[in-house]
Short mmCIF file of C-alpha atoms in Angstrom, two decimals:
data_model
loop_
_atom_site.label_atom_id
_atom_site.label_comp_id
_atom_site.label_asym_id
_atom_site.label_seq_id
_atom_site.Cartn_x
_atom_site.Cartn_y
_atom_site.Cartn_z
CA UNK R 28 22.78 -26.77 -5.19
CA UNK R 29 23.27 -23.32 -5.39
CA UNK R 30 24.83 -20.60 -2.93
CA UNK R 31 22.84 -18.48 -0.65
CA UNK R 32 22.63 -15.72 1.77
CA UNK R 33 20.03 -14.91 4.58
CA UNK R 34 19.67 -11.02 4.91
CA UNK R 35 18.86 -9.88 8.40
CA UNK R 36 15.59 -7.55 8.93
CA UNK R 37 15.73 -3.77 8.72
CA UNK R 38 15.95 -1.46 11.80
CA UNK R 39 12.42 -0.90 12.39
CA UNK R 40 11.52 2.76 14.17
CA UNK R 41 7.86 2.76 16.30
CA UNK R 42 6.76 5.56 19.07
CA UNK R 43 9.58 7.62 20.78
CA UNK R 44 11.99 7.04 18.00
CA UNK R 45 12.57 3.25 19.43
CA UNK R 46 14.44 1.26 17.18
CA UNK R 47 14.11 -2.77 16.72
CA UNK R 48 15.64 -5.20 14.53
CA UNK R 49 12.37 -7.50 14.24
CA UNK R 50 13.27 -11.27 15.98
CA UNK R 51 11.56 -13.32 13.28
CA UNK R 52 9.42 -12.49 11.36
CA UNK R 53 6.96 -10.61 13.16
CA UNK R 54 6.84 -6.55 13.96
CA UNK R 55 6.20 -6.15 17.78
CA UNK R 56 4.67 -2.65 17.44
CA UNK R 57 3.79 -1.15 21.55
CA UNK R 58 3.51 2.15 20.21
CA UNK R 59 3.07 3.62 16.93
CA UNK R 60 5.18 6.22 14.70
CA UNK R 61 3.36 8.56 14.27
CA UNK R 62 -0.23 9.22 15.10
CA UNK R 63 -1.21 9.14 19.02
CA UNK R 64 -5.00 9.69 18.46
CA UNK R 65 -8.39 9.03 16.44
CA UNK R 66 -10.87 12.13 16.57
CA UNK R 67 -12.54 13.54 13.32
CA UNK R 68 -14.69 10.32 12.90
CA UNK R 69 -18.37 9.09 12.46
CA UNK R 70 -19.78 5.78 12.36
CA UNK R 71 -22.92 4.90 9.93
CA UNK R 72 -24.62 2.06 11.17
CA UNK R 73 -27.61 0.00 9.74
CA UNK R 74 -30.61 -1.61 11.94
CA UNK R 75 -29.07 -5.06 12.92
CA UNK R 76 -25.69 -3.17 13.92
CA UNK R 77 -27.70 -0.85 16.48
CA UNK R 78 -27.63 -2.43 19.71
CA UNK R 79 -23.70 -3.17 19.36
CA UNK R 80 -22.59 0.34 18.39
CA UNK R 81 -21.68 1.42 22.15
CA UNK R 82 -19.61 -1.58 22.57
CA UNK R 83 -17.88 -1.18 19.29
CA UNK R 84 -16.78 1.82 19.84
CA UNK R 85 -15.89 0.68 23.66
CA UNK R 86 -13.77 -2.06 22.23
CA UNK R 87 -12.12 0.72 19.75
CA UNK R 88 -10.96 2.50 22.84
CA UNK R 89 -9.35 -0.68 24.68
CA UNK R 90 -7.84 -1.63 21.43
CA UNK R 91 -6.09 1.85 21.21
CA UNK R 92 -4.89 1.86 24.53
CA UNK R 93 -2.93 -1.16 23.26
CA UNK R 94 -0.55 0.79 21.09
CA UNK R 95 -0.95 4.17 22.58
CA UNK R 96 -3.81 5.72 20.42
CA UNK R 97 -6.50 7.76 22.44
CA UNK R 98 -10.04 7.08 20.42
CA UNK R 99 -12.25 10.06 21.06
CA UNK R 100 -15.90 9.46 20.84
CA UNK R 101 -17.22 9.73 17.08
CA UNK R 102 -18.46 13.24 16.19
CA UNK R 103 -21.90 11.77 15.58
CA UNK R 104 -23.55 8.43 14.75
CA UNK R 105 -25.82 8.29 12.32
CA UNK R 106 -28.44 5.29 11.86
CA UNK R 107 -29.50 3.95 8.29
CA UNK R 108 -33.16 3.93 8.43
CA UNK R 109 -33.82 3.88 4.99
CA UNK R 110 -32.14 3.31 1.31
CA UNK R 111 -30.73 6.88 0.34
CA UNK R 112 -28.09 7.81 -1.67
CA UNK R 113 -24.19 8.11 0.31
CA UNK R 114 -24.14 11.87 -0.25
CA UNK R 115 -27.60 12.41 1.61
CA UNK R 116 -26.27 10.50 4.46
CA UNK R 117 -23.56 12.62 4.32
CA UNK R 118 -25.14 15.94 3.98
CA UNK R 119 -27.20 14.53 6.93
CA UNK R 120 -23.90 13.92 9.13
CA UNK R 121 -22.39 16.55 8.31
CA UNK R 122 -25.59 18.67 9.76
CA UNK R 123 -24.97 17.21 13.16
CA UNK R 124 -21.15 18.18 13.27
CA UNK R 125 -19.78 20.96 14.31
CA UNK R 126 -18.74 23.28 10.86
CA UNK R 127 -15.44 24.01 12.42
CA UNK R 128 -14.37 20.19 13.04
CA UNK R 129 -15.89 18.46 9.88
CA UNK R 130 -15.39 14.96 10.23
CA UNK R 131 -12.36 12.99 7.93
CA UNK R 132 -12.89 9.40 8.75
CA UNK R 133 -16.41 7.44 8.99
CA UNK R 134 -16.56 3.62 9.91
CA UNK R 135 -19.32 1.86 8.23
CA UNK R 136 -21.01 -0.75 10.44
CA UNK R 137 -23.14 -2.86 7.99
CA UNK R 138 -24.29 -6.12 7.38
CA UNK R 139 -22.28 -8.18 4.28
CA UNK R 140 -25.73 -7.68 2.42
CA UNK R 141 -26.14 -3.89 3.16
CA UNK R 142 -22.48 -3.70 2.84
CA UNK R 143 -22.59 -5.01 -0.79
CA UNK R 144 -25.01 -2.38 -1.82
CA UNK R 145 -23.27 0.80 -1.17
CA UNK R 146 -19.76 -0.28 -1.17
CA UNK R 147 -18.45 1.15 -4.77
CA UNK R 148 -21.23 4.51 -4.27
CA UNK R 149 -19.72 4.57 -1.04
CA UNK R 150 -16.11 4.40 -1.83
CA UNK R 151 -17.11 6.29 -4.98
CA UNK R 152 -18.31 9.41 -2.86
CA UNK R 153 -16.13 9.55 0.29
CA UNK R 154 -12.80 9.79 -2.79
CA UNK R 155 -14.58 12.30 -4.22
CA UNK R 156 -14.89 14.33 -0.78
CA UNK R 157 -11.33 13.85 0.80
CA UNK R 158 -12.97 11.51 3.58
CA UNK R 159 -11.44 8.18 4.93
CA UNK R 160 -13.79 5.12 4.70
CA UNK R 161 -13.32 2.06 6.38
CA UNK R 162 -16.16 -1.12 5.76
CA UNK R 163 -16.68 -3.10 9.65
CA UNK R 164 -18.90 -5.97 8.04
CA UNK R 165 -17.35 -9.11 9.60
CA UNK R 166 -19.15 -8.01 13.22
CA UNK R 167 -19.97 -11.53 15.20
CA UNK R 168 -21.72 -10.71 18.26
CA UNK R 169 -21.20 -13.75 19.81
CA UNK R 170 -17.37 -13.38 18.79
CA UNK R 171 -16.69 -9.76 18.87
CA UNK R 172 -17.66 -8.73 22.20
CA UNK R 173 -14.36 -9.55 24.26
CA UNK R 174 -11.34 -10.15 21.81
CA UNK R 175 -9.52 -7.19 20.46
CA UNK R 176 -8.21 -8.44 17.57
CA UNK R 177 -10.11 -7.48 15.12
CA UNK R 178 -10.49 -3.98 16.97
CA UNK R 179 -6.83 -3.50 16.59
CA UNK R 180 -6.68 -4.45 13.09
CA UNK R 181 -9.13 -2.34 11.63
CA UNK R 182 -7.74 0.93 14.43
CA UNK R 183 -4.85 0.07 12.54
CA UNK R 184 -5.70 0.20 9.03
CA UNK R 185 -7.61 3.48 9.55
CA UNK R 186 -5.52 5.47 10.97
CA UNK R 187 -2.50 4.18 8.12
CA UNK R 188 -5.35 5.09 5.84
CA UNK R 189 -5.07 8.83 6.92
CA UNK R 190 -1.28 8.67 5.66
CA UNK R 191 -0.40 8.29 9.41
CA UNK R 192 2.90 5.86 9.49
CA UNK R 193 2.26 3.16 12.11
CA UNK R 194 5.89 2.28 11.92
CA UNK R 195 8.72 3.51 9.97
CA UNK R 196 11.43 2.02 8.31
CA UNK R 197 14.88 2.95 8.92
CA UNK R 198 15.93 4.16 5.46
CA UNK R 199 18.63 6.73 4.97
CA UNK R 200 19.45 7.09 0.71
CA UNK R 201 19.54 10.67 0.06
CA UNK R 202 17.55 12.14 -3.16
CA UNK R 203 16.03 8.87 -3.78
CA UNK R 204 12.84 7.93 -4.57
CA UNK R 205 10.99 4.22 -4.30
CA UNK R 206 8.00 3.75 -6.98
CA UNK R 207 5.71 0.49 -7.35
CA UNK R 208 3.43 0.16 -10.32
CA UNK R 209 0.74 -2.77 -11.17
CA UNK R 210 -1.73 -3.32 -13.12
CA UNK R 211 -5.42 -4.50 -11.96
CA UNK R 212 -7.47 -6.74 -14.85
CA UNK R 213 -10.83 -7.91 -14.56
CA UNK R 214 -13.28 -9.32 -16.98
CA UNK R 215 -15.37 -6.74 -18.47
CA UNK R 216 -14.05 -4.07 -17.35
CA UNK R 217 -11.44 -1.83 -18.11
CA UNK R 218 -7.37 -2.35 -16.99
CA UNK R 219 -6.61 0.12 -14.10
CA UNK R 220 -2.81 1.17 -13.84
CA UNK R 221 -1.46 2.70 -10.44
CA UNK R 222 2.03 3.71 -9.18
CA UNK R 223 2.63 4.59 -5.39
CA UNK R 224 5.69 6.00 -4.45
CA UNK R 225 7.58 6.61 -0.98
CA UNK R 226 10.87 9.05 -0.16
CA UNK R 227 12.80 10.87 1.99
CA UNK R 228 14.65 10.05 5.89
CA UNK R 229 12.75 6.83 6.90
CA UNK R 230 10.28 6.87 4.07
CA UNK R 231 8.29 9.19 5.66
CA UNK R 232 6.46 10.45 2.45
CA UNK R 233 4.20 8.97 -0.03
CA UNK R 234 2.66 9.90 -2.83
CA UNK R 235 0.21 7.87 -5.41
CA UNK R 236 -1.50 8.43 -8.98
CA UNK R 237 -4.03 6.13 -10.41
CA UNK R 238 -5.92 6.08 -13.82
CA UNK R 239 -8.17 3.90 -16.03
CA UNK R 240 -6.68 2.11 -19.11
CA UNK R 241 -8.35 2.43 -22.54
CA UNK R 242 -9.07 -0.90 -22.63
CA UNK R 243 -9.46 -4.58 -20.55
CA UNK R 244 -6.24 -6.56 -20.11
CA UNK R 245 -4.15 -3.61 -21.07
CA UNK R 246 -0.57 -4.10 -19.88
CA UNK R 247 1.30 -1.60 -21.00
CA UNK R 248 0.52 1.59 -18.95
CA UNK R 249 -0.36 4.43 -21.57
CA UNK R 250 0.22 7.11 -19.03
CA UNK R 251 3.35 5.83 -17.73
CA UNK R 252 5.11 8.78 -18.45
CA UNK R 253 2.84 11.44 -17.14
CA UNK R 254 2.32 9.14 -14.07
CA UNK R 255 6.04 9.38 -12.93
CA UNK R 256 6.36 13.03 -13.75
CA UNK R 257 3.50 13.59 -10.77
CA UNK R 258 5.25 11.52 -8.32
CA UNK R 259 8.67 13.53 -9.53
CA UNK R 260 6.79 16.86 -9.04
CA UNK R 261 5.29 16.24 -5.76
CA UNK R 262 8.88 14.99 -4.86
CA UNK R 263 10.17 18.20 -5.49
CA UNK R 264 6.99 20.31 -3.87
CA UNK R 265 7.90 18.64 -0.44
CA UNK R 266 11.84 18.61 -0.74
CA UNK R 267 12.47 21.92 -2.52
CA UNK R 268 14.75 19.87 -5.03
CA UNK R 269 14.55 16.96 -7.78
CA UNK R 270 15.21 13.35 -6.74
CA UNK R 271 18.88 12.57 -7.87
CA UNK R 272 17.27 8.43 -8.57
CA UNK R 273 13.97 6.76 -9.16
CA UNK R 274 13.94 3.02 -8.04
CA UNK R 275 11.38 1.49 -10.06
CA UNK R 276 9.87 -1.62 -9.02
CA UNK R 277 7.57 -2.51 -12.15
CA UNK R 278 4.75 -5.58 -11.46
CA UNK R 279 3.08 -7.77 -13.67
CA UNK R 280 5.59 -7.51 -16.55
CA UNK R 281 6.48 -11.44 -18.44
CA UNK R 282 9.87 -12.10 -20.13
CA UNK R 283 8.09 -11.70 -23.40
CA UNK R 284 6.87 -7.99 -22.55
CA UNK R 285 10.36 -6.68 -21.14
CA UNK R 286 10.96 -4.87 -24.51
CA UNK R 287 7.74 -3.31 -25.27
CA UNK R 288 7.90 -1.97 -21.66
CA UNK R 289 11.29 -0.41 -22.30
CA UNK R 290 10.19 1.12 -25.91
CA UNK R 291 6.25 2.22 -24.63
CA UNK R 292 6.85 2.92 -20.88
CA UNK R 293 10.94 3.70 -20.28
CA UNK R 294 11.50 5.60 -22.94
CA UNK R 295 8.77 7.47 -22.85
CA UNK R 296 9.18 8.16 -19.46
CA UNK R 297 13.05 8.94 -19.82
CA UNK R 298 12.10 11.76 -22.61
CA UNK R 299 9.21 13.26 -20.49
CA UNK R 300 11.37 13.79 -18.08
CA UNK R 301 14.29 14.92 -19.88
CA UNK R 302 12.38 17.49 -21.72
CA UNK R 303 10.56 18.85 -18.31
CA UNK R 304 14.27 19.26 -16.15
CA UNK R 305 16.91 18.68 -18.67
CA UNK R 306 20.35 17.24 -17.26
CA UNK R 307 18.61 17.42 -13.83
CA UNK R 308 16.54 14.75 -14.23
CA UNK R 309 16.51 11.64 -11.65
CA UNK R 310 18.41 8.56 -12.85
CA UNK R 311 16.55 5.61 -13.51
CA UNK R 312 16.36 2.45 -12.11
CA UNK R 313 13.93 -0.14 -13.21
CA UNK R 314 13.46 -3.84 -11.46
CA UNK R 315 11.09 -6.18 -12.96
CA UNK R 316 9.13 -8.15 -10.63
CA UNK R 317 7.81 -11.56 -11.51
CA UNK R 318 5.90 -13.62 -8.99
CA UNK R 319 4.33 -16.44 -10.97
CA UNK R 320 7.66 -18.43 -11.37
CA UNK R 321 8.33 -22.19 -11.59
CA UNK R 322 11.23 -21.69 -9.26
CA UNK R 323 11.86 -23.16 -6.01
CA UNK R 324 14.01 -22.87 -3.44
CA UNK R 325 14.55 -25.11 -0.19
CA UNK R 326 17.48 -25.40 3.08
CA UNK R 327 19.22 -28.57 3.43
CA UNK R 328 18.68 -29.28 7.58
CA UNK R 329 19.11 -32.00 10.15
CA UNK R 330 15.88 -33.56 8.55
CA UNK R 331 15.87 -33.40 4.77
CA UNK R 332 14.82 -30.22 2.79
CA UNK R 333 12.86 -27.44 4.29
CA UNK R 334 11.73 -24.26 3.46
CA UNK R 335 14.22 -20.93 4.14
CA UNK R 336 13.33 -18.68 6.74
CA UNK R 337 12.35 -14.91 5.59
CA UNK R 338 15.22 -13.21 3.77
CA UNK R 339 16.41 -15.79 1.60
CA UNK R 340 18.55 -14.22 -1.58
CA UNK R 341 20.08 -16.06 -4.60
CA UNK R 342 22.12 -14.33 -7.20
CA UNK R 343 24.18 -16.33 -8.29
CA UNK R 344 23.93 -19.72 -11.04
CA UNK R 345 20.37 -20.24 -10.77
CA UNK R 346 19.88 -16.57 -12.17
CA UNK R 347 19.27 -15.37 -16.02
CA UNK R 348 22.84 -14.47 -16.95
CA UNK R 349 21.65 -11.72 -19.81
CA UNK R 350 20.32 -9.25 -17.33
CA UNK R 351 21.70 -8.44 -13.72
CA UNK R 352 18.84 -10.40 -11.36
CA UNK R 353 17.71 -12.34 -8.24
CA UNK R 354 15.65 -14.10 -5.98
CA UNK R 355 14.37 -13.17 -2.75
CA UNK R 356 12.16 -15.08 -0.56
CA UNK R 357 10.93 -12.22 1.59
CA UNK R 358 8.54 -14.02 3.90
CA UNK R 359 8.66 -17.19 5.83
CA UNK R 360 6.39 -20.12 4.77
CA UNK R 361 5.09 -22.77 7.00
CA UNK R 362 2.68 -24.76 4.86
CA UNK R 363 3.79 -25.38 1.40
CA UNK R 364 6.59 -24.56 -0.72
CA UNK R 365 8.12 -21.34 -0.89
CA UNK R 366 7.64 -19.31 -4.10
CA UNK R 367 10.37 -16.83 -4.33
CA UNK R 368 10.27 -13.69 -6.38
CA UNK R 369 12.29 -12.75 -9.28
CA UNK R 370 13.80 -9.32 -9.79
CA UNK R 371 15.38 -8.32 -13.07
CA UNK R 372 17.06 -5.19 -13.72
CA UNK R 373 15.63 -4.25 -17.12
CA UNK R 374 17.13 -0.58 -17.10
CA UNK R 375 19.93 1.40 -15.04
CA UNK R 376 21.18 4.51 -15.43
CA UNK R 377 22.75 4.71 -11.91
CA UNK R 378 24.76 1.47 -12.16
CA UNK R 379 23.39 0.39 -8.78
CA UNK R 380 25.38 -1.87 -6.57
CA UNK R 381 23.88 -5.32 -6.84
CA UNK R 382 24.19 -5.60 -3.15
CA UNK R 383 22.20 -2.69 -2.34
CA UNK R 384 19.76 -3.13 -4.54
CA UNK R 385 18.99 -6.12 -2.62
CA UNK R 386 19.14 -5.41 0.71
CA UNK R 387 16.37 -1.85 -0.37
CA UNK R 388 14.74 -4.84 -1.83
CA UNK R 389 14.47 -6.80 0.78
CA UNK R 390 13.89 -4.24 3.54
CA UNK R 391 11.03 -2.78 1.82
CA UNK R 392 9.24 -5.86 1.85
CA UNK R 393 9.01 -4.76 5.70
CA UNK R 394 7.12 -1.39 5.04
CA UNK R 395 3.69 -2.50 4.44
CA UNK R 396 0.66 -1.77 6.74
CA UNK R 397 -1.89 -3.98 6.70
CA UNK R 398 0.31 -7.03 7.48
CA UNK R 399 3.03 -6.72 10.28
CA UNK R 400 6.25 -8.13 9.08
CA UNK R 401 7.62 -9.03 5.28
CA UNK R 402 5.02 -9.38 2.27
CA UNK R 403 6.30 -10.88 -1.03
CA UNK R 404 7.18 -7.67 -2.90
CA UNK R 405 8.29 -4.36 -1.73
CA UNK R 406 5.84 -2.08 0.05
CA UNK R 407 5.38 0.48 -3.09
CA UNK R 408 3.87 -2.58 -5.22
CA UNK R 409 1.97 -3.83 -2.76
CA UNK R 410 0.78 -0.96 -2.43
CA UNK R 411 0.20 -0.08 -5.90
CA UNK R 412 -1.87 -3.00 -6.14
CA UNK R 413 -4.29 -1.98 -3.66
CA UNK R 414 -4.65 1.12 -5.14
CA UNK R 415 -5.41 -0.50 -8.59
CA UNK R 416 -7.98 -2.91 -7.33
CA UNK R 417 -9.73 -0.95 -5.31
CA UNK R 418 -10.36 1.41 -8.16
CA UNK R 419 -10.55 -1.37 -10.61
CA UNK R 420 -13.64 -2.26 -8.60
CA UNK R 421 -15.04 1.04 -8.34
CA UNK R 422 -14.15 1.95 -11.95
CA UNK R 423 -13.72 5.81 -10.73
CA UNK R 424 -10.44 7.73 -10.16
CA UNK R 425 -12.15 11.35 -9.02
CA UNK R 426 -10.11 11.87 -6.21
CA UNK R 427 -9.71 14.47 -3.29
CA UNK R 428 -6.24 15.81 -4.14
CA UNK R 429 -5.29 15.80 -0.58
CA UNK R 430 -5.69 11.72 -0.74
CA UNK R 431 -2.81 11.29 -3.49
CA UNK R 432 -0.32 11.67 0.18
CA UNK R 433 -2.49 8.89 1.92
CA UNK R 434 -2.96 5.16 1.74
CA UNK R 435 -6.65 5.66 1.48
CA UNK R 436 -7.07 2.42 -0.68
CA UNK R 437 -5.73 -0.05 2.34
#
């Protein structure tokens, strides 16, 4: 046995500033943050999709009455008749539109097979451009017609695309900034490295940078250094001053690498930084996160073990003595076991309280868009690794600089 605490969910913040401490472990979102509309878009269809189009976009509308959004009509929709290259179909749609309202966001209605065939040129292209894709290729007629669902989810996921917060999480640490890196493997092709970051009252800004490794199964990220140093920059662009602390939430890292990273990436980093702002650098903080453990945890109740509700934390006798660390069971599990993650503080200029740590931890596991309520690691790596396999897939980082503020990979 070892001792245990449950922390309570964060404060969440959705439309008119209302504020909710979630009842479970679910987000009950009525109204979003941030963005009240969708207008700027165009759908590209193929052949089989045609005669549903209308009631797509019908069932758009209903689903953003749901949580406040007003869906205007797409700029233009533009039929597939043919195999052609993305950019023609572009150049095409973009004929049809009016020059002062270009469109940012197109929905692509395709089959899975059509889908498959244009889905890296597409996501390829629309990067390139600044535009907002979003792939609708689970369409069931006999299904989709009535239930919203799926309407709401992908209303969702679009607009968060656009950078838009759908909720926000109450978050009040002055001059710091939360980063998430991860790596993205795949056989045959090279590593891709990505770090997203997230600052300021409520985590209202983000900010990501993404590159290719030099080679497959590449770990260590070679551009670490200069990868931070954006995400310290930008900080500064939109703040007018430095971060005073960088909270570092580092994925993908085994026991057995924790000292290369320190030499190759840390260091590195530390003198970058140091030789760019001096004594005004940020303090670091770096967390290792390991999610492929042997460890498990269960509650002793009325009838035997069971598994702990979301917010589970252990510091304390089953941790690694060496280094200060912990366990947090973020999300609630209701077939299996649980599978905790470990945190390990390889690096820490700030002397960070252990308890805060934890709780920014823990809340930030509540911060992520595509899934509403806590995902097993803080929103920044989560987030990092969407942004790492999506372009790990596409094997192409030219990028729109006005994306690097969005979640454009979701």
């Amino acid at each position: 046995e070892v001792p245990a605490f449950k922390l309570p969910p964060p404060r969440i913040i959705s439309g008119n500033n209302a504020s909710q401490q979630p009842i479970g472990s679910r987000i009950n979102l009525n109204s979003l943050a941030e963005s009240k509309i969708l207008d700027n878009w165009v759908i590209i269809h193929d052949p089989p999709s045609s005669e549903n189009i209308s009631m797509i976009t019908e069932n758009f509308k209903k689903a953003g009455k749901k949580f406040g959004v007003h869906v205007i009509d797409p700029l233009y929709i533009f039929k597939v008749e043919k195999r052609m290259k993305v950019e023609e179909m572009w150049n095409n749609i973009l004929k049809k539109c009016p020059k002062t309202k270009p469109p940012t966001t197109v929905l692509l209605v395709l089959t899975r097979k059509n889908a498959n065939l244009i889905y890296k040129e597409a996501k390829r292209y629309f990067n390139s451009v600044g535009v907002f894709s979003q792939f609708f290729v689970s369409f069931d007629a006999a299904k989709d017609q009535n239930g919203l669902t799926k309407y709401s989810n992908l209303l969702l996921q679009m607009i968060a695309k656009t950078g838009k917060k759908l909720w926000k999480l109450e978050f009040n640490h002055e001059g710091v900034m939360i980063l998430g890196a991860d790596v993205f493997h795949a056989r045959g092709s090279k590593s891709v490295a990505s770090v997203t970051s997230q600052f300021g009252e409520n985590l209202v800004s983000n900010f990501s940078t993404v590159r290719i490794q030099r080679r497959e199964y590449q770990e260590v990220i070679s551009a670490m250094s200069t990868m931070v140093l954006e995400h310290v920059e930008h900080y500064r662009v939109v703040k007018k001053r430095l971060p005073t602390q960088l909270v570092f939430f580092r994925d993908g890292v085994g026991e057995s690498m924790i000292e290369v990273i320190l030499e190759k990436e840390v260091k590195k980093t530390l003198e970058l930084l140091e030789k760019k702002f001096g004594t005004e650098r940020p303090k670091l903080t770096q967390i290792h996160v390991t999610k492929r453990i042997d460890d498990r945890f269960s509650v002793k109740g009325i009838n035997g073990l069971t598994n702990p509700d979301q917010g589970l934390l252990v510091t304390e006798q089953a941790t690694k003595s060496e280094r200060v660390n912990f366990f947090l069971v973020a999300q609630k599990v209701n077939q299996g076991t649980a599978n905790p993650t470990h945190y390990e503080v390889v690096y820490d200029e700030a002397n960070m309280d252990l308890a805060q740590l934890c709780q920014i931890t823990h809340d930030l596991t509540w911060n992520y868009f595509n899934w509403f309520g806590p995902v097993k690691v803080p929103s920044p790596v989560q987030y990092a690794h969407k942004l790492c396999a999506l372009v790990g897939e596409i094997q192409d980082t030219i990028l729109d600089s006005n994306l690097k503020t969005s979640n454009y990979y979701l």
